[in-house]
Coordinates of C-alpha atoms and ligand atoms in Angstrom, one line a residue:
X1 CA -33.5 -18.7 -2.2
X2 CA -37.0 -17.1 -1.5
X3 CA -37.6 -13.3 -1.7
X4 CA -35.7 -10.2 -1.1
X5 CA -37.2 -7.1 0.5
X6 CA -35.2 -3.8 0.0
X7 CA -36.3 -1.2 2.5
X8 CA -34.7 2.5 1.3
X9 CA -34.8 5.8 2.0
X10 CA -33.3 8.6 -0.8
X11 CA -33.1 12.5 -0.3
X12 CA -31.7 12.8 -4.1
X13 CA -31.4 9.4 -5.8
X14 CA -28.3 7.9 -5.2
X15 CA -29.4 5.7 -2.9
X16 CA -32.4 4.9 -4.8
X17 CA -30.0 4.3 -7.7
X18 CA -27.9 1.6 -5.9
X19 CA -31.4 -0.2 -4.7
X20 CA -32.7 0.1 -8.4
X21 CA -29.4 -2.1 -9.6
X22 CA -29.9 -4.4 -6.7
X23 CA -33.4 -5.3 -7.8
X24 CA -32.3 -5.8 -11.2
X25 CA -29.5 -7.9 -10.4
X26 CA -30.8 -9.8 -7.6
X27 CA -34.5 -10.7 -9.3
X28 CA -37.5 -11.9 -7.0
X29 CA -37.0 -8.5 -4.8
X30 CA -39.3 -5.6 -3.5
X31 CA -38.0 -1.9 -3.3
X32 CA -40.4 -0.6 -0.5
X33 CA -39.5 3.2 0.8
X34 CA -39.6 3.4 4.3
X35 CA -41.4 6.4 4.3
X36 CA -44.6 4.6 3.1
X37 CA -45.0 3.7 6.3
X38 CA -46.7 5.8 8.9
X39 CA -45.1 5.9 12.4
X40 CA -47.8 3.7 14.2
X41 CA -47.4 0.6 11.7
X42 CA -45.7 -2.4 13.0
X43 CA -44.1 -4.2 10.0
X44 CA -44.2 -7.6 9.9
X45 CA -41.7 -9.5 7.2
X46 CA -43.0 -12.9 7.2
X47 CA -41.8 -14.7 3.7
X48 CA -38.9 -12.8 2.9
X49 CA -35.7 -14.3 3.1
X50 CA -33.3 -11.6 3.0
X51 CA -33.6 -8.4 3.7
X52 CA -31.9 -5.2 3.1
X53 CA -31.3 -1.3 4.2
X54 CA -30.2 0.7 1.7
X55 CA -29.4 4.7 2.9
X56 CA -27.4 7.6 3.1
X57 CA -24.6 8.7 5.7
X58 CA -25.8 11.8 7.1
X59 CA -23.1 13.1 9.8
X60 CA -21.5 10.0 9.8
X61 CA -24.7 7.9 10.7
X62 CA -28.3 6.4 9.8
X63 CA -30.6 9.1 8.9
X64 CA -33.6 9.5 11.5
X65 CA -36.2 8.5 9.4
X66 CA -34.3 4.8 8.7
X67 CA -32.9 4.4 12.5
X68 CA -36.9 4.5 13.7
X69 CA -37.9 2.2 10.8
X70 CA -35.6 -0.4 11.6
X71 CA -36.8 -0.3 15.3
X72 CA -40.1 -0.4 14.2
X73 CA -39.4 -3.9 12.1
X74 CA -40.2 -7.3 13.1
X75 CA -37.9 -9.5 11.8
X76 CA -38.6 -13.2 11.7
X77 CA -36.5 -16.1 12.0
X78 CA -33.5 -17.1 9.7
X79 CA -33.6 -13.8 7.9
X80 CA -30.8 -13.1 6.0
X81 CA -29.7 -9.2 6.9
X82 CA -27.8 -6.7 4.7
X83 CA -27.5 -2.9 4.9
X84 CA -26.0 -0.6 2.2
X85 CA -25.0 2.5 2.6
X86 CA -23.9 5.6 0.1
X87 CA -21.8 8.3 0.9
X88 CA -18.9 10.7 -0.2
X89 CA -16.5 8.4 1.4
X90 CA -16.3 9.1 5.6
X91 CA -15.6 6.4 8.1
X92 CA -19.4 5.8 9.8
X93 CA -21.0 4.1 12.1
X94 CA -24.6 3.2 10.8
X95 CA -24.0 -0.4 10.8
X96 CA -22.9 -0.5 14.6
X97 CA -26.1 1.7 15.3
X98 CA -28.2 -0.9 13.2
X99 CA -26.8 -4.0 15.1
X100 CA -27.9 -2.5 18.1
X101 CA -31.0 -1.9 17.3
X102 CA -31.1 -5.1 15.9
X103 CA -29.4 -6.7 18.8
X104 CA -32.9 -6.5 20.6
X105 CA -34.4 -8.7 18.4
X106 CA -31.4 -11.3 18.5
X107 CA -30.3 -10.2 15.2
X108 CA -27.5 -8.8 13.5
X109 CA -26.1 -7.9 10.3
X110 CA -24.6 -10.5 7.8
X111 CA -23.3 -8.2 5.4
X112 CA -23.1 -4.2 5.2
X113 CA -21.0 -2.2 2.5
X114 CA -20.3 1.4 2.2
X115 CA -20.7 3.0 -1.8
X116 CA -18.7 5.9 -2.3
X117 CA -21.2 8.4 -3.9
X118 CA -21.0 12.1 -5.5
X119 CA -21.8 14.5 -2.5
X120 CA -25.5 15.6 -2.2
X121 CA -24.4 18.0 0.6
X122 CA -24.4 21.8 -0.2
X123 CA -23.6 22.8 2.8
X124 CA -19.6 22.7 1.9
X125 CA -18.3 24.2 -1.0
X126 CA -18.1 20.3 -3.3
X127 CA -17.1 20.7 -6.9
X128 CA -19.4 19.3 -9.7
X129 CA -17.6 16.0 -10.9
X130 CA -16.4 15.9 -14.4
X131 CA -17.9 13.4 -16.6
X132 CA -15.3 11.1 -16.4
X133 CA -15.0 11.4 -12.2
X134 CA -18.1 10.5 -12.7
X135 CA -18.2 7.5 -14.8
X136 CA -14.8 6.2 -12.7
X137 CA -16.7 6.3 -9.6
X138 CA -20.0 4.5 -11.6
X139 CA -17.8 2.1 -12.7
X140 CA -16.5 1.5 -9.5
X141 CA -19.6 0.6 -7.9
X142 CA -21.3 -1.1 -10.7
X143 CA -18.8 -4.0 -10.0
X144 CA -18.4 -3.3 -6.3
X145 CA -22.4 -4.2 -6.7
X146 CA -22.0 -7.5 -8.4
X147 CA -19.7 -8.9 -6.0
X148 CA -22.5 -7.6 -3.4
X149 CA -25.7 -9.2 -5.1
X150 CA -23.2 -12.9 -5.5
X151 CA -23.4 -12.3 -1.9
X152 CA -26.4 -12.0 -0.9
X153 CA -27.7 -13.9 -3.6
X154 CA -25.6 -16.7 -1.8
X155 CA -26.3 -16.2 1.4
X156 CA -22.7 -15.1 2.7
X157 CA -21.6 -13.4 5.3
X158 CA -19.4 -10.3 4.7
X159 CA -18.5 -8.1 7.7
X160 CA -14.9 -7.0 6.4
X161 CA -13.3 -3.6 7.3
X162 CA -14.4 -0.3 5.9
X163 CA -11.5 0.0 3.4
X164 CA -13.0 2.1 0.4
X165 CA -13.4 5.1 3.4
X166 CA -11.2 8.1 2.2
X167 CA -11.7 10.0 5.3
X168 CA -10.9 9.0 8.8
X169 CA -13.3 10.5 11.2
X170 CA -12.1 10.0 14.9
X171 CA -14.6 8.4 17.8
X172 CA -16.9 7.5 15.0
X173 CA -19.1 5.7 17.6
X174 CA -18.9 8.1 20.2
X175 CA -19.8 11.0 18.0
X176 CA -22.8 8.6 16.7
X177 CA -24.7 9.3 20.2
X178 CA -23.8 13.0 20.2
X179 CA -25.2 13.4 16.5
X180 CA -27.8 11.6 16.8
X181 CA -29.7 13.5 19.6
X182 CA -29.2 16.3 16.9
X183 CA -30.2 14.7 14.0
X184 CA -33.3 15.6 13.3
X185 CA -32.9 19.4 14.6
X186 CA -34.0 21.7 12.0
X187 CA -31.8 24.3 10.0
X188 CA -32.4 27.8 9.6
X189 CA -33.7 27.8 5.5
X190 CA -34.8 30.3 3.2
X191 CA -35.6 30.8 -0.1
X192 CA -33.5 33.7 -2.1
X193 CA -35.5 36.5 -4.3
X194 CA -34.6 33.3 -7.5
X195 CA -37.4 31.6 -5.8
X196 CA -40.5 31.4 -8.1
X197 CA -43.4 29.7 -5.9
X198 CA -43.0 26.6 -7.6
X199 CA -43.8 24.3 -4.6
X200 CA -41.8 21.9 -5.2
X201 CA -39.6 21.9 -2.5
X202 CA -42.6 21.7 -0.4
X203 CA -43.9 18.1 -2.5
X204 CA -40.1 17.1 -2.3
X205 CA -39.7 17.4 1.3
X206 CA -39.8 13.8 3.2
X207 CA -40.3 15.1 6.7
X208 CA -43.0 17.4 5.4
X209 CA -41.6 20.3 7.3
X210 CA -41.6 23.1 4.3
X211 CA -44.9 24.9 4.5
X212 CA -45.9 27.3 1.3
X213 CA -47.7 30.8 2.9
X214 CA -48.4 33.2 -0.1
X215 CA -46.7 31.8 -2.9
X216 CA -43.1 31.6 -1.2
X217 CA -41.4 28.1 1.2
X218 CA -41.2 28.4 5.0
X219 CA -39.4 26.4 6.9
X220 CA -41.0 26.7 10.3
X221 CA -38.3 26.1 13.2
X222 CA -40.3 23.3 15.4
X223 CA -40.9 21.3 12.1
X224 CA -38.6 18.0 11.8
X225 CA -36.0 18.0 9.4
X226 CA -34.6 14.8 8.1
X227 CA -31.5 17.0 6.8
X228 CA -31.9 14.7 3.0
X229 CA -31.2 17.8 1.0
X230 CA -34.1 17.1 -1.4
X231 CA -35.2 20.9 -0.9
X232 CA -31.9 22.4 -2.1
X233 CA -31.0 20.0 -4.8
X234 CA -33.9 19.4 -6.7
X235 CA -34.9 23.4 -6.7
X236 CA -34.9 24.6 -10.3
X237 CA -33.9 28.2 -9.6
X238 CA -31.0 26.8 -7.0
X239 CA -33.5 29.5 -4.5
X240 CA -33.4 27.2 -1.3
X241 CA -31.0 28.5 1.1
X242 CA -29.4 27.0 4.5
X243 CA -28.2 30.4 6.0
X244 CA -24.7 31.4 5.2
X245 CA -23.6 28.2 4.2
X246 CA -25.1 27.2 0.4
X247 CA -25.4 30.7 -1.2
X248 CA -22.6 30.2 -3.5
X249 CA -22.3 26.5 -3.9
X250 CA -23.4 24.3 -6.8
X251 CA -26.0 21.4 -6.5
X252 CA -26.8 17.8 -7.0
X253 CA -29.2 14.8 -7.6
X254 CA -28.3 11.6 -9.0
X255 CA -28.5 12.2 -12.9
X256 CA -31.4 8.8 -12.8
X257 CA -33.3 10.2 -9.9
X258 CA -36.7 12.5 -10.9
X259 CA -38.0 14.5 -8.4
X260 CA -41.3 12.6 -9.0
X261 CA -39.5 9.4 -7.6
X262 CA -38.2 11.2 -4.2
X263 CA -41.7 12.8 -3.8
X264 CA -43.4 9.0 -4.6
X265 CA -41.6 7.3 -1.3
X266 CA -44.4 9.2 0.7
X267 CA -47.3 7.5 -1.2
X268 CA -49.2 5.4 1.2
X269 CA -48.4 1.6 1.2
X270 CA -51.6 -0.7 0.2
X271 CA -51.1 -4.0 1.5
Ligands
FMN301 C1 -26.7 16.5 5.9 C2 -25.7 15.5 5.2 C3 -24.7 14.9 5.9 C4 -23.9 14.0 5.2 N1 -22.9 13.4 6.0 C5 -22.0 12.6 5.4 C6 -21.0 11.9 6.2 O1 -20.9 12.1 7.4 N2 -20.2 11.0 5.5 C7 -20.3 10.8 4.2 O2 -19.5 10.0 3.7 N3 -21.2 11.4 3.4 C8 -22.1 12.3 4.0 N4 -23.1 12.9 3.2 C9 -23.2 12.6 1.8 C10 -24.3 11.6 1.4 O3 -24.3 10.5 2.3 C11 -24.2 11.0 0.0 O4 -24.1 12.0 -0.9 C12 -25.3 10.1 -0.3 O5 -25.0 9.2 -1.4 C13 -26.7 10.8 -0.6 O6 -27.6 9.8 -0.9 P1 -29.1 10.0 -1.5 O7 -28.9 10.7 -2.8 O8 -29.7 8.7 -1.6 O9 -29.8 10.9 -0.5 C14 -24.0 13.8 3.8 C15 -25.0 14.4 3.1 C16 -25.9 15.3 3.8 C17 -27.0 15.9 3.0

């Protein structure tokens, strides 16, 4: 078995979490963050032999940034193809939208699994897991993960039914196109009278939307948001704001990820 080349994008680490453990377990592998590409690039893959995605569900599909990256990939010949996603736990339908982008290329997927994640989403009112929800559902995907890396490590397919979904969502594929066109649309953000300059939102952001005009965020309306949730979850004084909808609700980052990490997948590749 030759190489493995992780491609991943993270808003706040639990993605970059289940990519970590892969590259421990699986050994000759690359962790590359798709953003370290620019837009023009056209990535070549020669030498790898497998090659994964690793993401989150946003609205039931690929985030933006990952869905033009994967069009963007040349994929050579007898490439072995995986794609990982984390997510609280709805039916999706990011691997269908993969294969078809794949599909161009003569390609497809042969092996995609779902992990189901602690919500990084503060739009809806999610409780803070306990310790011990927490390590149940750690536990849970640190073995779903070795199963994975035997796998992939042998070279097996594994295209089996979503069955660790716990939430149904109806016409997953046909709400796929309808989400997608808005996808990348921004929301309408602020930061609260908590907010203390800091910047870091601004450093965090991967779309580089957040712009800082004396001292305080802006999130202009014609800038692209990715919708990753770095912005909310990894401000200090909980001060970033999507309108009416996170004022009172808690936050979260994978306990693992630094903010230094989610800011570092913007770094320029040197090859
Ligand atoms: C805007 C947004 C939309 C989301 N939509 C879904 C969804 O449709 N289904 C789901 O199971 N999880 C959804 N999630 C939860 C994330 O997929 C999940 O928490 C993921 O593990 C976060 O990964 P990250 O920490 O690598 O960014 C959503 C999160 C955000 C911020």
């Amino acid at each position: 078995m030759g190489k493995t080349l992780i491609y991943y994008f993270t808003g706040t680490g639990n993605s970059l979490h289940i990519a970590d453990r892969l590259k421990v377990l699986i050994g000759d592998c690359e962790l590359i963050p798709i953003l370290s590409y620019d837009d023009t690039t056209i990535i070549h893959n020669d030498g790898a032999t497998q090659i994964g995605f690793v993401f989150p569900i946003y609205m039931t599909t690929l985030p933006v940034p990952m869905r033009r990256f994967i069009k963007r990939l040349a994929i050579s010949e007898q490439v072995y193809l995986f794609a990982l996603a984390t997510r609280i736990g709805t039916t999706h339908s990011a691997f269908n939208e993969i294969n078809s982008i794949l599909k161009r290329q003569n390609k497809k997927l042969d092996l995609q699994w779902s992990f189901n994640m602690p919500s990084n989403d503060p739009k809806f009112d999610f409780k803070s897991l306990t310790e011990d929800q927490m390590k149940a559902l750690e536990n849970k995907w640190e073995l779903e993960l070795e199963s994975i890396c035997l796998k992939i490590l042998e070279q097996k397919p594994f295209l089996v039914k979503d069955s660790t979904a716990n939430r149904k969502v109806p016409f997953v594929n046909v709400l796929r196109f309808m989400l997608s066109t808005m996808g990348s649309k921004p929301q309408k953000m602020y930061s609260d009278l908590n907010c203390i300059g800091c910047g870091k939102c601004e450093r965090v952001c991967p779309s580089r939307r957040i712009e800082m005009i004396q001292g305080r965020p802006v999130w202009p309306e014609d800038k692209e948001c990715y919708r990753c949730s770095a912005c909310l979850n990894f401000c200090e004084m909980q001060a970033s704001q999507i309108s009416g909808m996170t004022e009172n609700n808690g936050r979260y980052a994978h306990p693992f990820a630094t903010i230094e990490q989610i800011i570092s997948q913007r770094d320029p590749r040197n090859e």
